Structures are given as structure tokens and as C-alpha cells.
Amino acid sequence: MTASDTRLTPAEERFRLWMWISVGMYLLGLPLFLLLGRQVAAFLNGLPRTLIQLPPYPPAGTGMEVVFWQILGVSLMGILGVLCLYIALDVRRYGPMIHALLCAKFISTVCYVVLFLGSFNLAFLVAALTDGAILALSWGLWFLASPADQLLDPWERRVLVAAGDTLFPRDGAFPAGYADVEERCMADAIRFLTAHSPMDRTAIRLMLRFLDLLPIMQFRFRRFHTMPAMERVAFFERLEHSRIAPLRLITMAIKLYIVIPFFNPPELEPGITTDTSV
Amino acid sequence: MKTYTSRVVVVGTGAGGAVAAALLAQAGHEVLVLEQGRRYEPEDHADVISSFTRMYVNGGATIALGNPPIPIPLGCGVGGSTLINSSTCFRPPREKVEHWDCVDWELFEKSLVAVEKRIHAVPVDESLLGGNYTVLKRGCDALGVTIKPLVHNLDGCQKSGRCAFGCPTGAKQSTDRTFIPDALAAGAQLLTEHKVTGVLQEDDKIAGVTGLCPSGTFEARGDIIVLAMGALATPAFLLRHRLANSSGQVGRGLRIHPASRVAAEFDEVVDGDRGLPQGAYIDQWRDRGIMLEGISLPPGPLLSGLPGAGYAFKSLAAQRRNIATFGVMVSDTGAGHVRRGYLGAPFTAFYQLTQTDAEALRYGMARLGELYFAAGAKRLFTNVAPMPVVQSQSELQRFEQMPVKPGSFEVMAFHPTGTCSMSVQANKGVVNSFLRTYDLKNLYIMDGSVIPDALGVNPQLTIMGLAHHATTLLLERL
């Protein structure tokens, strides 16, 4: 049975509901923007000045150029609406298409924020808050829904496996490495996670993603799971001994989900029991 | 909805609830016992992850928020935390009990004796103590420190070394093997996988509880309701339903025993996990609130707490049989609080480790380090951020002198107490000396939450004794 064959998780149900709401918003917004788009700025400027004291936004012109951009904007809304419809119809199959919407909303939010900071026009603030909220909500709901019933999504699994290889490379003091028992360890890690509350599972997922992106934040220009093995070991050890408590906490938590599954069988596997002291 | 009616409804089967259920049932009262977890047999305790997922609340990830965040492992299943504790039985210090001013020591001692007899609490034989004890005793002998075997509730221990993950041989006399069978034999009814989520309140009393079960929902009505959900879940439940909190004390005063451990690597094989994990203790520094107690773990939990990665970590893992561990536990000087659970959690706990307690932990770790070096240890693993590895006596001195903050420690905590504390004054406590709530005349609380402060010793016996004592007094009035 594949993940798509099983019932949707509550997180997927919530994400699907949001997609249906998005479809509704685009269906409603599309004709309104086409017909009344030019009045938006005028409406915002008409808000009581005592309520919001920001410079007014210049009303849209009436030339053909405005119509050109208006049609382009409406067509983008149409694309996003159809995309949301596809996702709502089959979350597991088309869910990753949400990245297109996230990308569009990220660009628009950043642009609106920059424009607002440059001009303090109310319309840009409203646009930034609207698109920013849609971006945050869509990303949050997708983040919770994306692993479906597997608890970790493919990216997070890759990071966990990379951390496993970091702790237990092949050979050395005993032959078995994480890669040799990856399937069993991953199944045990998932089993372990199953018992945790959704909030704790979310925390672990965020930690895995953070670990993967941390080297980029430190200007190493590659993610944790793509680093060469030796570099990864050194990086992990540095984090483990960091003076910044949350970084230590992250390595400690991730280590739990690797080491406990690795040694979990009541009778340890031959490759793991090799014991130099015996 | 399923509906049950009983004279007494007991919620929880841990150290408090099980004792109350057994005594009430043996006295001929109709008793219904509700437990949110399942009932396990020794053969169910297969592997560490199965134990975490089945027998620990939230898979072992119950954490008090603070810097550092502090995991407080709690049991889930018939037996509650007695299912996964180290089976250590300490009598509470008499001076503490007398300081509470709620319990008559002479009567309480009778309850302690009765409980000890039922759970077979006796000092363990030295043959059960394993390599962890052997190496540390060598250090103790060298430095003139006394190490003593602990009292345990065991019967036929086979040195599986798995007390904290459910005894695989059934030797541990947890409540699922003692008081719960007693209650059932006396006619009590036990409903497992019945999670209590609500209350039926009528004026100044509780008419019953409601909740979720595998077939849907249930309602259990009773004349007397005993809450024994534990020191974190009970106050959260009361807060959620705005019960018994006229004093404003529900959830306040969370006391714990912050604990850490020192691991020591030896040239010889120690095999610390073959033997009783918490077999012995050192109370030489008890006046500082420090207790050193044995701790040994299976390979996974042990190694996940040790530093390193790559081939060096694999080498350490291969040497795991040469690693001895012992724990440091302090009586806390601070206090935390419990809130109703947020974002779907049954409770949310907050606790900030104090500087005093952090330094006490460090002091205890340093003393353990001295003992281990005297016993021939090659290096120590401390779990303290500025100095996670200590290689020599001189480094140990540096370890003891370096500045530390609470956030530098990797700490666990055990034995939460104090969140529904008993008091003779209604405005200072949640329950009276009969463990009856001041606000609701038929609601009793019988778990660790009623203990007003940190005991400084493992509280299993104290909770059982208090429940026994209170139930005995209750029976006189029924």
C-alpha cells in the first residue's frame, strides 16, 4: 500500500480545506480584480485618515498600460486558483505544486515590503500583509501535511540519514554503519516519533531542517546532507560543543533518533556487536 | 456512550491510585479503576523503542520548559510510573514529613510498613548490583566513602538491567503486579485505554468523570472520585476544568529532582547494564541536598548521551561495555509550575533550574569524578557544555572551578511533586491531610502532586504510603 492509498491525516485535511478556501478566494477575487482593480487604491486611500496615517497611494491611471498589467495579474490569479484546485482534489499527488504558490507569494511579499519601506504607501502595506499571511498560512499547513502518514518528509529523511552516517560511518571499530541498517533504523525512528505529540514531532522536523540549512547560514554554501563525510563529522562535533545551548539541544535531540534505533534490537546485530574489549 | 456507576472511581493506576483502589476494594466497596494506558505483561517489554512508545507518556518526550529544557519521564499504562521506575524504595525523611504538619508519623509509618511488605521492599543482595557498583565501590573504598545497596521492590530479579523500560521478567513489584491484582481479586473493575477528559460536576461535589475509550466515549459516575493521574496531569486536569482551585495553588510549586550523570571509561569490562541499574547509593553529601544513585542504561540510551561523531564515536560505542555510569540527583531549591496543556498536550510544565541547583549538580558530579578516577577511570563524560570530557584529576579541578550556568547542563528530572500540595490551611494547599480537596467534598487526590516539597529521595514509597494512610482514614469514615 502506498501513502496515497491510506486515509488523509488530520494535517492533510486541514491543508486541503485551506486549498478549497484559496480556490474560492481566487474565484471571487479574479472578476473583482478585473472589474474593480483600479478602485482598490482609491478605496484604501478613502479609509479614515485618523485610523491610518500613511501617505495615500497614487490612484491607478487609465491608460492601456494599466490594463496590460491588470490582465497579467488576473492571469496569475487564475493559474494559482487552478493550482489550488488540483491540490484540493488530490493532496498527496499534487501537494508539492504548492511550491509554485509559495514562490509567487514569497516574491510578492518581499517586493511589497521593500516598496512599503521605500514609500510608506498604505496599499503596499496592505498587500504585504495579505500576501505575507497567505504565504505563512500556506507554508505552515503544507509543512504539517507534507509527510502524509510517514511523519518525516523525504528531505527530513535525507538529513536524518546523513546524520546517521555522520555518527556511524561504515567500518572503523565495527563494520556496520548506519547505511547498512538504514531501513530498520528509519522504521524505528518513525515508530519512536509516532508516540510523540504533534508539537514534538513538528519540533524534531524543524530541527532536522535547521541542521541541514545551518551550514548555508554560516556561509559554507552547501547543506548538511551534501557535505563531504569528514567535514560533516567536524561540523556535527562543533555543534555538539557549541556555547549556544539551542544548537547543542538540536544535536542532542537528533542523536537520540539515530543512536537509540541503531542499537535498538534486543539482540544486537553481528556487525554492531563487534567489541574490542572481548 | 458507555455509562458506568460505582461507589468509588479511581483515575490512574500508579503508586497512589493502585493502593487506594486495592484498599477500598478489599474493604468491600465497589471500585472502578480507569487507566488511559494498556496493561502489559513482561513479554511485552521487548525492546527500548517499544517501551518508549508504549509505556512512556508522549514517548518519553515530556519536557519542562526552561533553560535548559528538562525531560521528566513519566509512565503510561497499568502501573503508571512504577512500570518504568528504577524500583527504588526510600522511606521519606521523617523530619520532612513532620515539617508538613499534615500526617501523624506513627500512623504513617504503619502504612509504610504495610506497603513495603506488599511490594516486597527489601535491601538488594550485592550479587545483583553488577559492574557499575563494583568499580565505584573500589573508588569509594579508596577514598573512604560509604556506598550502600538500595532497598528495591523486587522478587526474583534476573539482572536484566531494564527496570526503566519495563521489567522483562516480571520481577519488579510495580503496582500492575501487586496492588492492581489485589484490587481485581477483591472485585474492583479495571478499564484500560479509558482516558478521562471531563467531569460531571454537581454543586460542591463531582458526580463522575467522562472521557474517551476505544469504542467512543464513556461516563463513570461515583460517590467518591480519586484522582491519581500524576503530579503533572492531575493539576492540568483540575485547571482545565476549573476545579478545586480556590486557593490558587493548583499547578504551582512544582518540585523535581534535577539529575545528571557521570559516565566513566575504564580499561576493564564493566558491563554496567547487566545488573540492577539503580542498585546502590551514596548519601555522604545529603546535607547539601545531593544524592548519588546508580544508573545504567542499555547501549542506545547510554550512547546517545555521549559526545562525538564518526569513527571516534564508533570506537566509543565499541567500548560501551567498559563504560560505567552513576547518577547525581539534587533536592531542588527552585519551583516550577504546571499549566493546562497547550496545542493538544495533556499538560505544559515550566521549570527553571536555579544556579544553586546547577552548582549542586556540578559538585556531585565532581565527587563522582573523584571516585571514578580513584577506581582507575581513563576519562569522564560529564554532559556539561564547557567541559563534556574530563581526562584527569587536574581537569576535574578545572571542571569544578569553571563558571557554569544552568543552561550549560544536560539535565533530566524525576519525581515531580508539589502541584496539588497538602496543607492544613485551606488557603495554602489544595488537599487536606485526608488528601480530600478543600473545595469538593468527594474529590480526593492521591498521587505525587500532594507531596508539598522535594523529598530528596525517590518518592514511590512515600506516594504509596500517603495513599495507604489516606485511604485507611477514608475507610474509617465510610
CSV table of N, CA, C and O in Angstrom, one decimal, chain B residues 1-72:
chain,number,residue,atom,x,y,z
B,1,MET,N,-22.6,6.3,24.1
B,1,MET,CA,-21.7,6.5,25.2
B,1,MET,C,-22.0,5.4,26.2
B,1,MET,O,-23.1,5.0,26.5
B,2,LYS,N,-20.8,4.8,26.7
B,2,LYS,CA,-21.0,3.8,27.8
B,2,LYS,C,-21.1,4.5,29.1
B,2,LYS,O,-20.4,5.5,29.4
B,3,THR,N,-21.9,4.0,30.0
B,3,THR,CA,-22.0,4.6,31.3
B,3,THR,C,-21.7,3.5,32.4
B,3,THR,O,-22.2,2.4,32.3
B,4,TYR,N,-20.9,3.9,33.4
B,4,TYR,CA,-20.6,3.0,34.5
B,4,TYR,C,-21.0,3.8,35.8
B,4,TYR,O,-20.9,5.0,35.9
B,5,THR,N,-21.3,3.0,36.7
B,5,THR,CA,-21.6,3.6,38.0
B,5,THR,C,-20.9,2.7,39.1
B,5,THR,O,-21.0,1.5,39.0
B,6,SER,N,-20.3,3.4,40.0
B,6,SER,CA,-19.6,2.6,41.1
B,6,SER,C,-19.5,3.5,42.3
B,6,SER,O,-19.7,4.7,42.2
B,7,ARG,N,-19.3,2.9,43.4
B,7,ARG,CA,-19.2,3.7,44.7
B,7,ARG,C,-18.0,4.6,44.6
B,7,ARG,O,-18.1,5.8,44.9
B,8,VAL,N,-16.9,4.0,44.1
B,8,VAL,CA,-15.6,4.8,44.0
B,8,VAL,C,-15.1,4.7,42.6
B,8,VAL,O,-15.1,3.6,42.0
B,9,VAL,N,-14.7,5.8,42.1
B,9,VAL,CA,-14.0,5.8,40.8
B,9,VAL,C,-12.6,6.3,41.0
B,9,VAL,O,-12.3,7.4,41.6
B,10,VAL,N,-11.6,5.5,40.6
B,10,VAL,CA,-10.2,5.8,40.8
B,10,VAL,C,-9.6,6.1,39.4
B,10,VAL,O,-9.7,5.2,38.5
B,11,VAL,N,-9.0,7.2,39.2
B,11,VAL,CA,-8.4,7.6,37.9
B,11,VAL,C,-6.9,7.5,38.0
B,11,VAL,O,-6.3,8.3,38.6
B,12,GLY,N,-6.4,6.4,37.4
B,12,GLY,CA,-4.9,6.2,37.4
B,12,GLY,C,-4.5,5.0,38.3
B,12,GLY,O,-5.2,4.7,39.3
B,13,THR,N,-3.5,4.3,37.8
B,13,THR,CA,-3.1,3.0,38.4
B,13,THR,C,-1.7,3.1,38.9
B,13,THR,O,-1.1,2.0,39.0
B,14,GLY,N,-1.1,4.2,39.1
B,14,GLY,CA,0.3,4.3,39.5
B,14,GLY,C,0.4,4.1,41.0
B,14,GLY,O,-0.5,3.4,41.7
B,15,ALA,N,1.4,4.6,41.6
B,15,ALA,CA,1.7,4.4,43.0
B,15,ALA,C,0.6,4.8,44.0
B,15,ALA,O,0.4,4.1,45.0
B,16,GLY,N,-0.1,5.9,43.6
B,16,GLY,CA,-1.2,6.3,44.5
B,16,GLY,C,-2.5,5.6,44.2
B,16,GLY,O,-3.1,5.0,45.1
B,17,GLY,N,-3.0,5.7,43.0
B,17,GLY,CA,-4.3,5.1,42.6
B,17,GLY,C,-4.4,3.6,42.9
B,17,GLY,O,-5.5,3.2,43.4
B,18,ALA,N,-3.4,2.9,42.6
B,18,ALA,CA,-3.5,1.4,42.8
B,18,ALA,C,-3.7,1.1,44.2
B,18,ALA,O,-4.4,0.2,44.6
B,19,VAL,N,-2.9,1.7,45.1
B,19,VAL,CA,-3.0,1.4,46.5
B,19,VAL,C,-4.4,1.8,47.0
B,19,VAL,O,-5.1,1.0,47.7
B,20,ALA,N,-4.9,2.9,46.6
B,20,ALA,CA,-6.3,3.3,47.1
B,20,ALA,C,-7.3,2.3,46.6
B,20,ALA,O,-8.2,1.9,47.3
B,21,ALA,N,-7.2,1.9,45.3
B,21,ALA,CA,-8.2,1.0,44.7
B,21,ALA,C,-8.2,-0.3,45.4
B,21,ALA,O,-9.2,-0.9,45.7
B,22,ALA,N,-7.0,-0.8,45.7
B,22,ALA,CA,-6.9,-2.1,46.4
B,22,ALA,C,-7.5,-2.1,47.8
B,22,ALA,O,-8.3,-2.9,48.2
B,23,LEU,N,-7.2,-1.0,48.6
B,23,LEU,CA,-7.7,-1.0,49.9
B,23,LEU,C,-9.2,-0.8,50.0
B,23,LEU,O,-9.9,-1.4,50.8
B,24,LEU,N,-9.7,0.0,49.1
B,24,LEU,CA,-11.1,0.3,49.0
B,24,LEU,C,-11.9,-1.0,48.6
B,24,LEU,O,-12.9,-1.3,49.2
B,25,ALA,N,-11.3,-1.7,47.6
B,25,ALA,CA,-12.0,-2.9,47.1
B,25,ALA,C,-11.9,-4.0,48.2
B,25,ALA,O,-12.9,-4.7,48.4
B,26,GLN,N,-10.8,-4.1,48.9
B,26,GLN,CA,-10.6,-5.1,49.9
B,26,GLN,C,-11.6,-4.9,51.1
B,26,GLN,O,-11.9,-5.8,51.8
B,27,ALA,N,-11.9,-3.6,51.3
B,27,ALA,CA,-12.9,-3.3,52.4
B,27,ALA,C,-14.3,-3.5,51.9
B,27,ALA,O,-15.3,-3.2,52.7
B,28,GLY,N,-14.5,-4.0,50.7
B,28,GLY,CA,-15.8,-4.4,50.3
B,28,GLY,C,-16.6,-3.3,49.5
B,28,GLY,O,-17.8,-3.5,49.2
B,29,HIS,N,-15.9,-2.2,49.1
B,29,HIS,CA,-16.5,-1.2,48.3
B,29,HIS,C,-16.4,-1.5,46.8
B,29,HIS,O,-15.5,-2.1,46.4
B,30,GLU,N,-17.4,-1.0,46.2
B,30,GLU,CA,-17.4,-1.2,44.7
B,30,GLU,C,-16.5,-0.1,44.1
B,30,GLU,O,-16.6,1.1,44.3
B,31,VAL,N,-15.5,-0.6,43.4
B,31,VAL,CA,-14.4,0.3,42.9
B,31,VAL,C,-14.3,0.1,41.4
B,31,VAL,O,-14.2,-1.0,40.8
B,32,LEU,N,-14.2,1.2,40.7
B,32,LEU,CA,-14.0,1.2,39.2
B,32,LEU,C,-12.6,2.0,39.0
B,32,LEU,O,-12.5,3.1,39.5
B,33,VAL,N,-11.7,1.3,38.3
B,33,VAL,CA,-10.4,1.9,38.1
B,33,VAL,C,-10.3,2.2,36.6
B,33,VAL,O,-10.5,1.4,35.8
B,34,LEU,N,-9.9,3.5,36.3
B,34,LEU,CA,-9.8,3.9,34.9
B,34,LEU,C,-8.3,4.2,34.7
B,34,LEU,O,-7.6,4.9,35.4
B,35,GLU,N,-7.8,3.7,33.6
B,35,GLU,CA,-6.4,3.8,33.2
B,35,GLU,C,-6.3,4.2,31.7
B,35,GLU,O,-6.9,3.5,30.9
B,36,GLN,N,-5.6,5.2,31.4
B,36,GLN,CA,-5.6,5.6,29.9
B,36,GLN,C,-4.6,4.7,29.1
B,36,GLN,O,-4.8,4.6,27.9
B,37,GLY,N,-3.7,4.1,29.8
B,37,GLY,CA,-2.8,3.2,29.0
B,37,GLY,C,-3.3,1.8,29.0
B,37,GLY,O,-4.4,1.5,29.4
B,38,ARG,N,-2.4,0.9,28.5
B,38,ARG,CA,-2.8,-0.5,28.4
B,38,ARG,C,-2.2,-1.3,29.6
B,38,ARG,O,-1.4,-0.8,30.3
B,39,ARG,N,-2.5,-2.5,29.6
B,39,ARG,CA,-1.9,-3.4,30.6
B,39,ARG,C,-0.9,-4.3,29.9
B,39,ARG,O,-1.2,-4.9,28.9
B,40,TYR,N,0.3,-4.3,30.5
B,40,TYR,CA,1.4,-5.1,29.8
B,40,TYR,C,1.8,-6.3,30.7
B,40,TYR,O,1.7,-6.2,31.9
B,41,GLU,N,2.3,-7.3,29.9
B,41,GLU,CA,2.9,-8.4,30.6
B,41,GLU,C,4.4,-8.3,30.3
B,41,GLU,O,4.8,-7.7,29.4
B,42,PRO,N,5.2,-9.1,31.1
B,42,PRO,CA,6.6,-9.0,31.0
B,42,PRO,C,7.1,-9.2,29.5
B,42,PRO,O,8.0,-8.6,29.1
B,43,GLU,N,6.5,-10.1,28.8
B,43,GLU,CA,6.9,-10.4,27.5
B,43,GLU,C,6.6,-9.3,26.5
B,43,GLU,O,7.2,-9.3,25.4
B,44,ASP,N,5.9,-8.3,26.9
B,44,ASP,CA,5.6,-7.1,26.1
B,44,ASP,C,6.8,-6.2,26.1
B,44,ASP,O,6.9,-5.3,25.3
B,45,HIS,N,7.7,-6.3,27.1
B,45,HIS,CA,8.8,-5.4,27.2
B,45,HIS,C,9.9,-5.8,26.3
B,45,HIS,O,11.0,-6.2,26.8
B,46,ALA,N,9.7,-5.7,25.0
B,46,ALA,CA,10.6,-6.4,24.0
B,46,ALA,C,11.9,-5.5,23.8
B,46,ALA,O,13.0,-6.1,24.0
B,47,ASP,N,11.8,-4.3,23.4
B,47,ASP,CA,12.9,-3.5,23.1
B,47,ASP,C,12.7,-2.1,23.6
B,47,ASP,O,11.6,-1.7,24.0
B,48,VAL,N,13.8,-1.3,23.6
B,48,VAL,CA,13.8,0.0,24.2
B,48,VAL,C,12.7,0.9,23.5
B,48,VAL,O,12.0,1.6,24.1
B,49,ILE,N,12.7,0.9,22.1
B,49,ILE,CA,11.8,1.8,21.5
B,49,ILE,C,10.3,1.4,21.7
B,49,ILE,O,9.5,2.2,21.9
B,50,SER,N,10.1,0.1,21.8
B,50,SER,CA,8.7,-0.3,22.1
B,50,SER,C,8.3,0.2,23.5
B,50,SER,O,7.2,0.6,23.7
B,51,SER,N,9.3,0.1,24.4
B,51,SER,CA,9.0,0.6,25.8
B,51,SER,C,8.7,2.1,25.8
B,51,SER,O,7.7,2.5,26.4
B,52,PHE,N,9.5,2.8,25.0
B,52,PHE,CA,9.3,4.3,25.0
B,52,PHE,C,7.9,4.6,24.4
B,52,PHE,O,7.2,5.4,24.9
B,53,THR,N,7.6,3.9,23.3
B,53,THR,CA,6.3,4.2,22.6
B,53,THR,C,5.1,3.8,23.4
B,53,THR,O,4.1,4.4,23.3
B,54,ARG,N,5.2,2.6,24.1
B,54,ARG,CA,4.1,2.1,24.8
B,54,ARG,C,3.9,2.6,26.2
B,54,ARG,O,2.8,2.9,26.6
B,55,MET,N,5.0,2.7,26.9
B,55,MET,CA,4.9,2.8,28.4
B,55,MET,C,5.3,4.2,28.9
B,55,MET,O,5.3,4.4,30.1
B,56,TYR,N,5.8,5.1,28.0
B,56,TYR,CA,6.1,6.4,28.4
B,56,TYR,C,5.1,7.4,27.9
B,56,TYR,O,4.7,7.3,26.7
B,57,VAL,N,4.7,8.3,28.7
B,57,VAL,CA,3.8,9.4,28.3
B,57,VAL,C,4.6,10.2,27.2
B,57,VAL,O,5.8,10.5,27.3
B,58,ASN,N,3.9,10.4,26.1
B,58,ASN,CA,4.4,11.1,24.9
B,58,ASN,C,5.7,10.5,24.4
B,58,ASN,O,6.7,11.2,24.0
B,59,GLY,N,5.8,9.2,24.5
B,59,GLY,CA,7.0,8.5,24.0
B,59,GLY,C,8.3,8.9,24.7
B,59,GLY,O,9.4,8.8,24.2
B,60,GLY,N,8.2,9.4,26.0
B,60,GLY,CA,9.3,9.8,26.8
B,60,GLY,C,9.7,11.2,26.6
B,60,GLY,O,10.6,11.7,27.3
B,61,ALA,N,9.0,11.9,25.8
B,61,ALA,CA,9.3,13.3,25.5
B,61,ALA,C,8.4,14.3,26.3
B,61,ALA,O,7.9,15.2,25.7
B,62,THR,N,8.3,14.1,27.6
B,62,THR,CA,7.6,15.1,28.4
B,62,THR,C,8.7,16.0,29.0
B,62,THR,O,9.6,15.6,29.7
B,63,ILE,N,8.6,17.2,28.6
B,63,ILE,CA,9.6,18.2,28.9
B,63,ILE,C,9.1,19.4,29.7
B,63,ILE,O,8.1,20.0,29.3
B,64,ALA,N,9.8,19.8,30.7
B,64,ALA,CA,9.5,21.0,31.4
B,64,ALA,C,10.3,22.1,30.7
B,64,ALA,O,11.5,22.0,30.5
B,65,LEU,N,9.6,23.2,30.3
B,65,LEU,CA,10.2,24.2,29.5
B,65,LEU,C,11.0,25.2,30.4
B,65,LEU,O,10.6,25.6,31.5
B,66,GLY,N,12.2,25.5,30.0
B,66,GLY,CA,13.1,26.4,30.7
B,66,GLY,C,14.5,26.3,30.0
B,66,GLY,O,14.6,25.7,29.0
B,67,ASN,N,15.4,26.9,30.6
B,67,ASN,CA,16.8,26.8,30.1
B,67,ASN,C,17.7,26.2,31.1
B,67,ASN,O,18.1,26.9,32.1
B,68,PRO,N,18.1,24.9,31.0
B,68,PRO,CA,17.8,24.1,29.9
B,68,PRO,C,16.4,23.5,30.0
B,68,PRO,O,15.8,23.4,31.1
B,69,PRO,N,15.8,23.0,28.8
B,69,PRO,CA,14.6,22.2,28.9
B,69,PRO,C,14.9,20.9,29.7
B,69,PRO,O,16.0,20.4,29.5
B,70,ILE,N,14.0,20.5,30.5
B,70,ILE,CA,14.3,19.3,31.3
B,70,ILE,C,13.3,18.2,31.1
B,70,ILE,O,12.1,18.4,31.4
B,71,PRO,N,13.7,17.1,30.5
B,71,PRO,CA,12.8,16.0,30.3
B,71,PRO,C,12.4,15.4,31.7
B,71,PRO,O,13.3,15.2,32.6
B,72,ILE,N,11.2,15.1,31.8
B,72,ILE,CA,10.7,14.4,33.1
B,72,ILE,C,9.9,13.2,32.6
B,72,ILE,O,8.8,13.2,32.2
